[in-house]
Coordinates of C-alpha atoms and ligand atoms in Angstrom, one line a residue:
X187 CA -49.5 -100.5 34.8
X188 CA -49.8 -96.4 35.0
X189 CA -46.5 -96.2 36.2
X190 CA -45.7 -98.3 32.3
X191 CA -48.1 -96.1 30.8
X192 CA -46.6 -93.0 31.9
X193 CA -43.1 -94.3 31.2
X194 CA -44.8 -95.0 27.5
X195 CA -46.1 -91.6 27.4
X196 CA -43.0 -89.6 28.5
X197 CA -41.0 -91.7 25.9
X198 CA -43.3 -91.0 23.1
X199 CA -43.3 -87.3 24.6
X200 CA -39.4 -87.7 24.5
X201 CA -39.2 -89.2 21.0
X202 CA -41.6 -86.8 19.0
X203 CA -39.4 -84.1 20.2
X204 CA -36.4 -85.5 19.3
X205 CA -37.8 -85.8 16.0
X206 CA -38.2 -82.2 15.5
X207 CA -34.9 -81.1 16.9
X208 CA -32.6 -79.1 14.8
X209 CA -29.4 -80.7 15.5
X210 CA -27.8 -77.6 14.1
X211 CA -27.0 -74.9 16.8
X212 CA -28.2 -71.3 16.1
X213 CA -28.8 -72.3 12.4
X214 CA -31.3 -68.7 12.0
X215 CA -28.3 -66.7 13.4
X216 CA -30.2 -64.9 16.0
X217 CA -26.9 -65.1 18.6
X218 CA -24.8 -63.9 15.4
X219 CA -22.0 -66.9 15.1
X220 CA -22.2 -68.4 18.5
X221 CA -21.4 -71.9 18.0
X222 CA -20.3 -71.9 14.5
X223 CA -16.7 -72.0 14.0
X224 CA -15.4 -68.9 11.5
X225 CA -15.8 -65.8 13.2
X226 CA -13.3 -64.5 11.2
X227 CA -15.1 -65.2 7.7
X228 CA -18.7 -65.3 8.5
X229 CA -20.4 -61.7 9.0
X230 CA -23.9 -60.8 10.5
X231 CA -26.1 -59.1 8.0
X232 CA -29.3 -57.2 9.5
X233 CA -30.7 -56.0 6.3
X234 CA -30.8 -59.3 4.3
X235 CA -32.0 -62.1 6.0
X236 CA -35.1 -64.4 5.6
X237 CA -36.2 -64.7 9.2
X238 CA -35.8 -63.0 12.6
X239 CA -33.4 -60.6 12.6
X240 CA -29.9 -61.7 11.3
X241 CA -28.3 -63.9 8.4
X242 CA -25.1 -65.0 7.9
X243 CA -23.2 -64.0 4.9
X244 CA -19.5 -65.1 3.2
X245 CA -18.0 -62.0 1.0
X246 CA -15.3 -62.0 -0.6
X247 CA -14.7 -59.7 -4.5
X248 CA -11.3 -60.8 -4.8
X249 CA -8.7 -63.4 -4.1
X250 CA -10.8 -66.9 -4.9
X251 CA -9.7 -67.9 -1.2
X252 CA -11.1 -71.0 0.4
X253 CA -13.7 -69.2 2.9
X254 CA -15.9 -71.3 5.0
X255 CA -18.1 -71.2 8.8
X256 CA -18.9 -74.8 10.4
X257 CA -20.3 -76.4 13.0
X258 CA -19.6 -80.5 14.4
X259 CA -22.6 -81.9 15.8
X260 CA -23.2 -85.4 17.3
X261 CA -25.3 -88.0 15.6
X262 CA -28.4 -88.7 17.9
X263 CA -28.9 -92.6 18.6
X264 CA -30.6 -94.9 16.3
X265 CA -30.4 -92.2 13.5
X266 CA -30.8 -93.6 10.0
X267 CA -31.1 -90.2 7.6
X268 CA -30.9 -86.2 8.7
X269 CA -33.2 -84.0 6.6
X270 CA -31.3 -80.9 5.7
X271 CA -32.6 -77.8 5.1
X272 CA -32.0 -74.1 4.7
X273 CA -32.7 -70.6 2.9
X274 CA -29.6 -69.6 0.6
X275 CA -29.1 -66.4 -1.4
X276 CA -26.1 -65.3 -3.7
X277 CA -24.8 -62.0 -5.2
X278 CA -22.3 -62.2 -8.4
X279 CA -21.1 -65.8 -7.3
X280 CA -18.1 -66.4 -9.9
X281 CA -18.1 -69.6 -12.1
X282 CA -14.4 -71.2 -11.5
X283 CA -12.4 -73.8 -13.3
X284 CA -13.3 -76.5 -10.6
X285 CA -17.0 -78.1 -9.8
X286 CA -16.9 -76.7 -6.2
X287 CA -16.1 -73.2 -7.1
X288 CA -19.2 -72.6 -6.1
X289 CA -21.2 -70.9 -3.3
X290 CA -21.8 -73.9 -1.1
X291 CA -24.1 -75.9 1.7
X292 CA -22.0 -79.4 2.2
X293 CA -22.3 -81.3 4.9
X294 CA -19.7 -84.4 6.0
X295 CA -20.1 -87.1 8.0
X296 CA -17.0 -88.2 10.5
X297 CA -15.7 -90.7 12.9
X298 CA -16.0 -90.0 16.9
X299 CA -12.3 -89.1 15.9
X300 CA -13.5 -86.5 13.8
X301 CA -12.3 -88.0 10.5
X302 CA -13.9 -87.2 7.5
X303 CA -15.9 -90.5 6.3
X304 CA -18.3 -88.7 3.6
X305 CA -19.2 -85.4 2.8
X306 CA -22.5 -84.2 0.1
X307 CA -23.1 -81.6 -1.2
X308 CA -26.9 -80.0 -0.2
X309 CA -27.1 -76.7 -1.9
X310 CA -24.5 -75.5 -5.0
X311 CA -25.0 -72.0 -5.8
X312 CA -23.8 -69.7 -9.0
X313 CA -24.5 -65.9 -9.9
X314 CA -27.1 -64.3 -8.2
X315 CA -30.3 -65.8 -6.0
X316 CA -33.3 -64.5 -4.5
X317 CA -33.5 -66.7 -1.2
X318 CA -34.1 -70.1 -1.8
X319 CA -35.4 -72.9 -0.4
X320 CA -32.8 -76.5 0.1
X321 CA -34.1 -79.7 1.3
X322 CA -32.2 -82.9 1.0
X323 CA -32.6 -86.3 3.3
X324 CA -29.5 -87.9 3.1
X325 CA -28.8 -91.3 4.8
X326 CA -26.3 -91.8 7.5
X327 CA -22.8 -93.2 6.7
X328 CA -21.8 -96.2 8.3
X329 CA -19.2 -95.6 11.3
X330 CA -20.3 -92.0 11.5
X331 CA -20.6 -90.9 15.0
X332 CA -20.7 -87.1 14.2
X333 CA -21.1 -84.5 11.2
X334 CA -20.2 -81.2 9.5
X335 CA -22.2 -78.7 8.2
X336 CA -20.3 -76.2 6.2
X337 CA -21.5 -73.0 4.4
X338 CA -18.4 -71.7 1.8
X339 CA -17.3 -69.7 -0.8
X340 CA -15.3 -72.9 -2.2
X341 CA -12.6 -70.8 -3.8
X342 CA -14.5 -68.1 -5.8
X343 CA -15.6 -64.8 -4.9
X344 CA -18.6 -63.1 -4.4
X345 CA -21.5 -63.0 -1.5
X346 CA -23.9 -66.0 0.0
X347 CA -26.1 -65.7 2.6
X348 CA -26.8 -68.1 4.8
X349 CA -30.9 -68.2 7.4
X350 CA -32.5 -70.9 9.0
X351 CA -30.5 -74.0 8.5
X352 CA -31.8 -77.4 9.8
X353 CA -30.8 -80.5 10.5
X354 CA -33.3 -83.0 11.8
X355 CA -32.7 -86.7 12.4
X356 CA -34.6 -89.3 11.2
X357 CA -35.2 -92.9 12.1
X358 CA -36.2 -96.2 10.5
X359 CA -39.7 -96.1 12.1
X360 CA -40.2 -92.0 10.9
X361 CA -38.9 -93.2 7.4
X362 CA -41.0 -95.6 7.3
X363 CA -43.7 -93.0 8.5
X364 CA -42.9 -91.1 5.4
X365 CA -43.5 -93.6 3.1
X366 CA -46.8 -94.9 4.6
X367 CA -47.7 -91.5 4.3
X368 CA -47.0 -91.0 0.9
X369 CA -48.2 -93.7 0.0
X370 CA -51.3 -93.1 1.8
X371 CA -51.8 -89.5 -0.2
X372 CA -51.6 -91.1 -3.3
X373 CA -54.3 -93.7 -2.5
X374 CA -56.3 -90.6 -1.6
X375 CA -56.5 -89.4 -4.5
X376 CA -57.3 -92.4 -6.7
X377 CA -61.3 -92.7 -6.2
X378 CA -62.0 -90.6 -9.2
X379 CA -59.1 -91.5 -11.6
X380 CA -59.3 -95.4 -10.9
X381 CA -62.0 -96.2 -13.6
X382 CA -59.4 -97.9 -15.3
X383 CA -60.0 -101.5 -14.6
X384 CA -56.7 -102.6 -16.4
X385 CA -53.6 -102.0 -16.1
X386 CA -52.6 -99.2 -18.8
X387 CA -49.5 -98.3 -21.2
X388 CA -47.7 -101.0 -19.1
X389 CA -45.4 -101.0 -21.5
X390 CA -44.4 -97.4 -21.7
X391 CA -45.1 -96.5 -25.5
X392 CA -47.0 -93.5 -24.2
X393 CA -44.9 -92.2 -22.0
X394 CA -45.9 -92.3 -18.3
X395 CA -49.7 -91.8 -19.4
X396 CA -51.8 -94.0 -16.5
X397 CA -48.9 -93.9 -14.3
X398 CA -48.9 -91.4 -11.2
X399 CA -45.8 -90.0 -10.5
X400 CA -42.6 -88.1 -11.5
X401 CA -40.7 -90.1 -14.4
X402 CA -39.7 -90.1 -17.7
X403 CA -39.6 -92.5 -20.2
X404 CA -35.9 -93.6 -22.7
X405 CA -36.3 -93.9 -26.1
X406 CA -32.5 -95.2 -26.0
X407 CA -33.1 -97.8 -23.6
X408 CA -36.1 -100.2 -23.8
X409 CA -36.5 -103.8 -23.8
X410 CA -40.0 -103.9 -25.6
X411 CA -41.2 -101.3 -28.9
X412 CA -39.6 -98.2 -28.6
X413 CA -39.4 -96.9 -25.0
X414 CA -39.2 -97.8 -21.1
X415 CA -39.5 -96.0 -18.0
X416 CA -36.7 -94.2 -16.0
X417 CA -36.7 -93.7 -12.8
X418 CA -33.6 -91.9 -11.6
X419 CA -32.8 -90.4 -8.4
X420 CA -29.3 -88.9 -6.6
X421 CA -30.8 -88.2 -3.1
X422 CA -32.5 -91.0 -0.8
X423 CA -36.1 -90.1 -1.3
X424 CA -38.6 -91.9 -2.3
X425 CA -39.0 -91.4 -6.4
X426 CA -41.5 -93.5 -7.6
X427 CA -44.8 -94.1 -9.9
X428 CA -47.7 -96.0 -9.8
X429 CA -50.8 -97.0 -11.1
X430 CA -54.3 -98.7 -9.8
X431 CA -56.5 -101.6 -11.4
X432 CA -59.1 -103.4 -10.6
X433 CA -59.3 -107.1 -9.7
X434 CA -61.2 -109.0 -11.7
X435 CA -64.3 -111.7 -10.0
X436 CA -63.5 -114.9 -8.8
X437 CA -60.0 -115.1 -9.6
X438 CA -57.1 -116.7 -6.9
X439 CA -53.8 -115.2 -7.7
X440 CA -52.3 -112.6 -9.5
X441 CA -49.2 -112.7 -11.3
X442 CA -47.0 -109.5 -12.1
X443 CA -44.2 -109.5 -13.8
X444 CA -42.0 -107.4 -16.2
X445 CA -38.6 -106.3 -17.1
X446 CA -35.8 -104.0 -15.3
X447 CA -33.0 -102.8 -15.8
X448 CA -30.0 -101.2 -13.5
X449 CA -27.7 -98.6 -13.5
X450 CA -25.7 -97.5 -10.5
X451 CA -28.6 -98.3 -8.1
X452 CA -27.0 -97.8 -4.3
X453 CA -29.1 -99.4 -1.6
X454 CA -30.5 -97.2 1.6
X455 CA -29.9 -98.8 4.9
X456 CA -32.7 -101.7 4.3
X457 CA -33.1 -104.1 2.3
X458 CA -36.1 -102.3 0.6
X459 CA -34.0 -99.2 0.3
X460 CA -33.7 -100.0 -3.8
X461 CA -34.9 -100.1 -7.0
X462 CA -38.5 -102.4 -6.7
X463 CA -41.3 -103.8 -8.1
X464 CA -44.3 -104.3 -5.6
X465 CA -47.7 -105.0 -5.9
X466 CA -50.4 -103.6 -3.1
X467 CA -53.8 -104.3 -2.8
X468 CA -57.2 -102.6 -1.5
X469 CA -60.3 -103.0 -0.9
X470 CA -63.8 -101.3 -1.5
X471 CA -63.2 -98.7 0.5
X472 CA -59.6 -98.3 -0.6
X473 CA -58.0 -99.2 2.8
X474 CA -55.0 -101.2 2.4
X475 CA -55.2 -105.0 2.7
X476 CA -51.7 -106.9 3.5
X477 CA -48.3 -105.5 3.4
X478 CA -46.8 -104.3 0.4
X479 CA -45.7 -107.4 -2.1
X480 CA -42.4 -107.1 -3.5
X481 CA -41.4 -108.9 -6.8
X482 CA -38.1 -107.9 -6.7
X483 CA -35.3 -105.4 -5.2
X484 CA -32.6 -104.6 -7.6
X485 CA -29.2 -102.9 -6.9
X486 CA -26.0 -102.0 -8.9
X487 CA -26.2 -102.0 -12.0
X488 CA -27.6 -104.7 -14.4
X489 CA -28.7 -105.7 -17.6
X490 CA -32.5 -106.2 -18.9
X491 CA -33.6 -109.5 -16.3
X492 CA -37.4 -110.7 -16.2
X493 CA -38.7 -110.9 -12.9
X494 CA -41.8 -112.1 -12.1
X495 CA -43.7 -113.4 -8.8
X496 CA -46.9 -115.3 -8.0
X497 CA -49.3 -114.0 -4.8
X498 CA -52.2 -114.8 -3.1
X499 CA -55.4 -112.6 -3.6
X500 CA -56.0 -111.2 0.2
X501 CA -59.6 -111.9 1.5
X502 CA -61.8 -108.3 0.6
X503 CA -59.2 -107.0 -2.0
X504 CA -60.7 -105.5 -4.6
X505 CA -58.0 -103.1 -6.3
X506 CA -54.9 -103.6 -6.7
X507 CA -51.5 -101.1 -7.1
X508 CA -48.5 -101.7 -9.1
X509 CA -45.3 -100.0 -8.0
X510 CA -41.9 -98.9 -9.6
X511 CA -39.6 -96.9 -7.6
X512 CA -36.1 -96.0 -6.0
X513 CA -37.1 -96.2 -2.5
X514 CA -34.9 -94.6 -0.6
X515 CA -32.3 -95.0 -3.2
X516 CA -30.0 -93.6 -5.6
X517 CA -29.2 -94.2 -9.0
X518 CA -31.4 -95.2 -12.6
X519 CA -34.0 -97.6 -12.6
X520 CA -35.5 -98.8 -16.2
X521 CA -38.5 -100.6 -16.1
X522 CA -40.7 -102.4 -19.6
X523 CA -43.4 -104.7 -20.8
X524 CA -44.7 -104.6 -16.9
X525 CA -47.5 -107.4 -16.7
X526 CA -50.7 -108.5 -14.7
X527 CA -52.1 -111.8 -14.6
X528 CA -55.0 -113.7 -13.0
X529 CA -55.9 -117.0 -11.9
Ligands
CA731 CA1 -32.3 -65.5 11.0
CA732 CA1 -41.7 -100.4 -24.2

């Protein structure tokens, strides 16, 4: 039994340190350029960096040349998105004819063969910058084995600087952390705002009044009156809104249903990596009772459907939370007329 313990332990030990790895090699620049490829481009710069003592930095004031430093890394196991990160900052980056004529932060994911499969853009950078901060979580391409992370000057002149850059793996289980954790913050913070005992503006004529959350609502596409929600996202995060209600006494089952619409939704690497409609529920003390309920998932692109799904009250729950998001998804969802029932 200790001896499984202990093998427990030094796996847990093992996997919470793999989960803050940097996958990306001397990504501060501290040993100058070792292991990035592009001696030849990339140049050291002592004065302006953001941490430690060195940055890297791509100049060029003439010529528009192609001018790039990379690195290859292998994908650990079991990785389902890398988190990328890093400090950028740009002098007089020219505006060219082309999209990436642009100061740039692209990574690409390859074959064991090294073969492109898909490459996405993290940071795109034009004129001149104070250091800033770039975070994107993108999800891992099927039959990649390896990726890229390249810093550029993609054909246009000028100066970037490149400090602290990291990559750190993620798997299902720490995505899933992510979300139970976001979803937890938010249910910390409805004690005083969930007064409300109905569900409000569930139909979106007020915008996203009632609703927590980052969205905007479409006065050009609605089902119902004159507006619906939009939710639209182009990196796997979770973008979503929500609001709480009370349950009402003695009542059964609850019935939610409303109406959605797709555009361009691409699915994560689960099922519930989509556009959805769920339903959660709470009790007094605002812990969570049951899983999550799902309505519906929706992916691609659709026209205005009516979904609607019929669930059991769990034993203690007193509250319950409606749902719209792109979990982990990319593209435009438009939700209207979203209802509650009881019975
Ligand atoms: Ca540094
Ligand atoms: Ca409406």
């Amino acid at each position: 039994m200790k001896k499984v313990l202990l093998a427990l332990s030094l796996f847990l030990i093992i996997s919470t340190n793999n989960a803050q790895t940097n996958l990306i090699k001397n990504g501060g620049f501290e040993t100058e350029l070792l292991n990035w490829r592009g001696e030849d481009v990339g140049t050291i710069s002592t004065f302006d960096k953001k941490t430690g003592k060195n940055s890297c930095s791509i100049n060029q004031y003439v010529g528009a040349e192609w001018k790039a430093v990379d690195q290859i890394m292998s994908i650990p196991k079991n990785t389902v998105a890398i988190e990328f990160s890093g400090w950028i900052k740009a002098e007089r980056i020219e505006k060219g004819q082309n999209e990436w004529n642009t100061g740039k932060f692209d990574i690409a994911f390859l074959n064991s063969g090294e073969k492109e499969i898909k490459n996405e853009s993290i940071a795109s950078v034009l004129g001149t910058t104070a250091w800033t901060f770039y975070k994107k979580t993108v999800l891992v391409s099927a039959g990649a084995s390896k990726f890229r992370v390249m810093l550029a000057l993609g054909q246009t002149n000028g100066t970037i600087f490149f400090d602290d850059l990291k990559a750190i793996a993620l798997t299902q289980e720490q995505i899933n952390k992510i979300q139970e954790e976001e979803n937890a913050k938010k249910m910390a913070t409805t004690d005083s705002e969930s007064k409300t005992t109905e569900l409000a503006n569930s139909d979106f004529e007020n915008g996203i009044n009632s609703w927590r959350g980052n969205a905007t609502v479409s006065t050009s596409i609605f089902k119902e009156g004159k507006s619906a929600l939009v939710l639209n996202s182009n990196t796997f995060d979770w973008n979503g809104i929500d609001q709480i209600a009370t349950i009402p006494d003695n009542v059964s089952s609850i019935t939610v249903s409303g109406w959605l619409k797709s555009d361009a939704i691409k699915q994560g690497k689960d099922a519930w990596n989509n556009g959805l409609l769920n339903v959660a529920f709470t009790g007094n003390d605002n812990q969570k009772t049951g899983d999550d309920q799902n309505i519906t998932f929706i992916t691609g692109t659709t026209d205005w459907a009516f979904y609607t799904k019929t669930f059991p009250i769990p034993e203690g729950a007193k509250k319950y939370r409606i749902m719209l998001a792109l979990g982990f998804a990319t593209g435009t969802l438009y939700a209207d007329a979203i209802s509650v029932n009881f019975k």
